[in-house]
Amino acid sequence: MNRTLLQLGATFMFFGVAFGAFGAHLLKESLSASSLAIWQTAVQYQLIHGVAILALAALPEHKVVRISGTLFSVGIGLFSGSLYILAVSGVKWLGAITPLGGLMFLSAWLLLAVKSGTLFPADRSG
């Protein structure tokens, strides 16, 4: 069990739930419908990728696991972080940062797909 990834994933999940509740209860009166939708997208992607980091924590220690965890974490920061700020500030140029986070997510998923054989080598004995 990778303790660092477990702590990181749990922290992202904690804040994802907190931000979701904050948006649903405290921001719904002060944000426009489109800004609230942006906030909820940020929460959704944070929670999905927080679960992915928790799943990585359960895998055997491996370079692919560490790199994927890092990519997911940076992705959450860039993707969800930029959307949170965009939703509350309305600063449109922050939307240009969001796709970089998406690329981090895609890179992590692709790395896991391509390198899954190195994590779980095929049993060739039988």
Short mmCIF file of C-alpha atoms in Angstrom, two decimals, residues 20 33-49 76 79-81 83-84 87 98 105:
data_model
loop_
_atom_site.label_atom_id
_atom_site.label_comp_id
_atom_site.label_asym_id
_atom_site.label_seq_id
_atom_site.Cartn_x
_atom_site.Cartn_y
_atom_site.Cartn_z
CA GLY A 20 -19.42 19.94 -3.49
CA ALA A 33 -26.40 28.68 -13.24
CA SER A 34 -23.48 28.46 -15.68
CA SER A 35 -20.91 29.25 -12.97
CA LEU A 36 -22.49 26.69 -10.66
CA ALA A 37 -22.30 24.11 -13.46
CA ILE A 38 -18.59 24.90 -13.85
CA TRP A 39 -18.12 24.44 -10.09
CA GLN A 40 -19.91 21.09 -10.19
CA THR A 41 -17.75 19.92 -13.11
CA ALA A 42 -14.66 20.74 -11.05
CA VAL A 43 -16.05 18.75 -8.11
CA GLN A 44 -16.97 15.79 -10.32
CA TYR A 45 -13.53 15.52 -11.90
CA GLN A 46 -11.81 15.97 -8.55
CA LEU A 47 -13.83 13.16 -7.00
CA ILE A 48 -13.38 10.79 -9.94
CA HIS A 49 -9.64 11.27 -9.99
CA ILE A 76 -6.79 17.87 -10.33
CA PHE A 79 -8.35 21.15 -14.17
CA SER A 80 -10.48 21.43 -11.07
CA GLY A 81 -8.47 24.27 -9.56
CA LEU A 83 -12.55 25.70 -12.83
CA TYR A 84 -13.12 26.54 -9.15
CA ALA A 87 -16.58 29.79 -11.35
CA THR A 98 -8.22 23.70 -17.75
CA PHE A 105 -5.70 13.05 -16.71
#
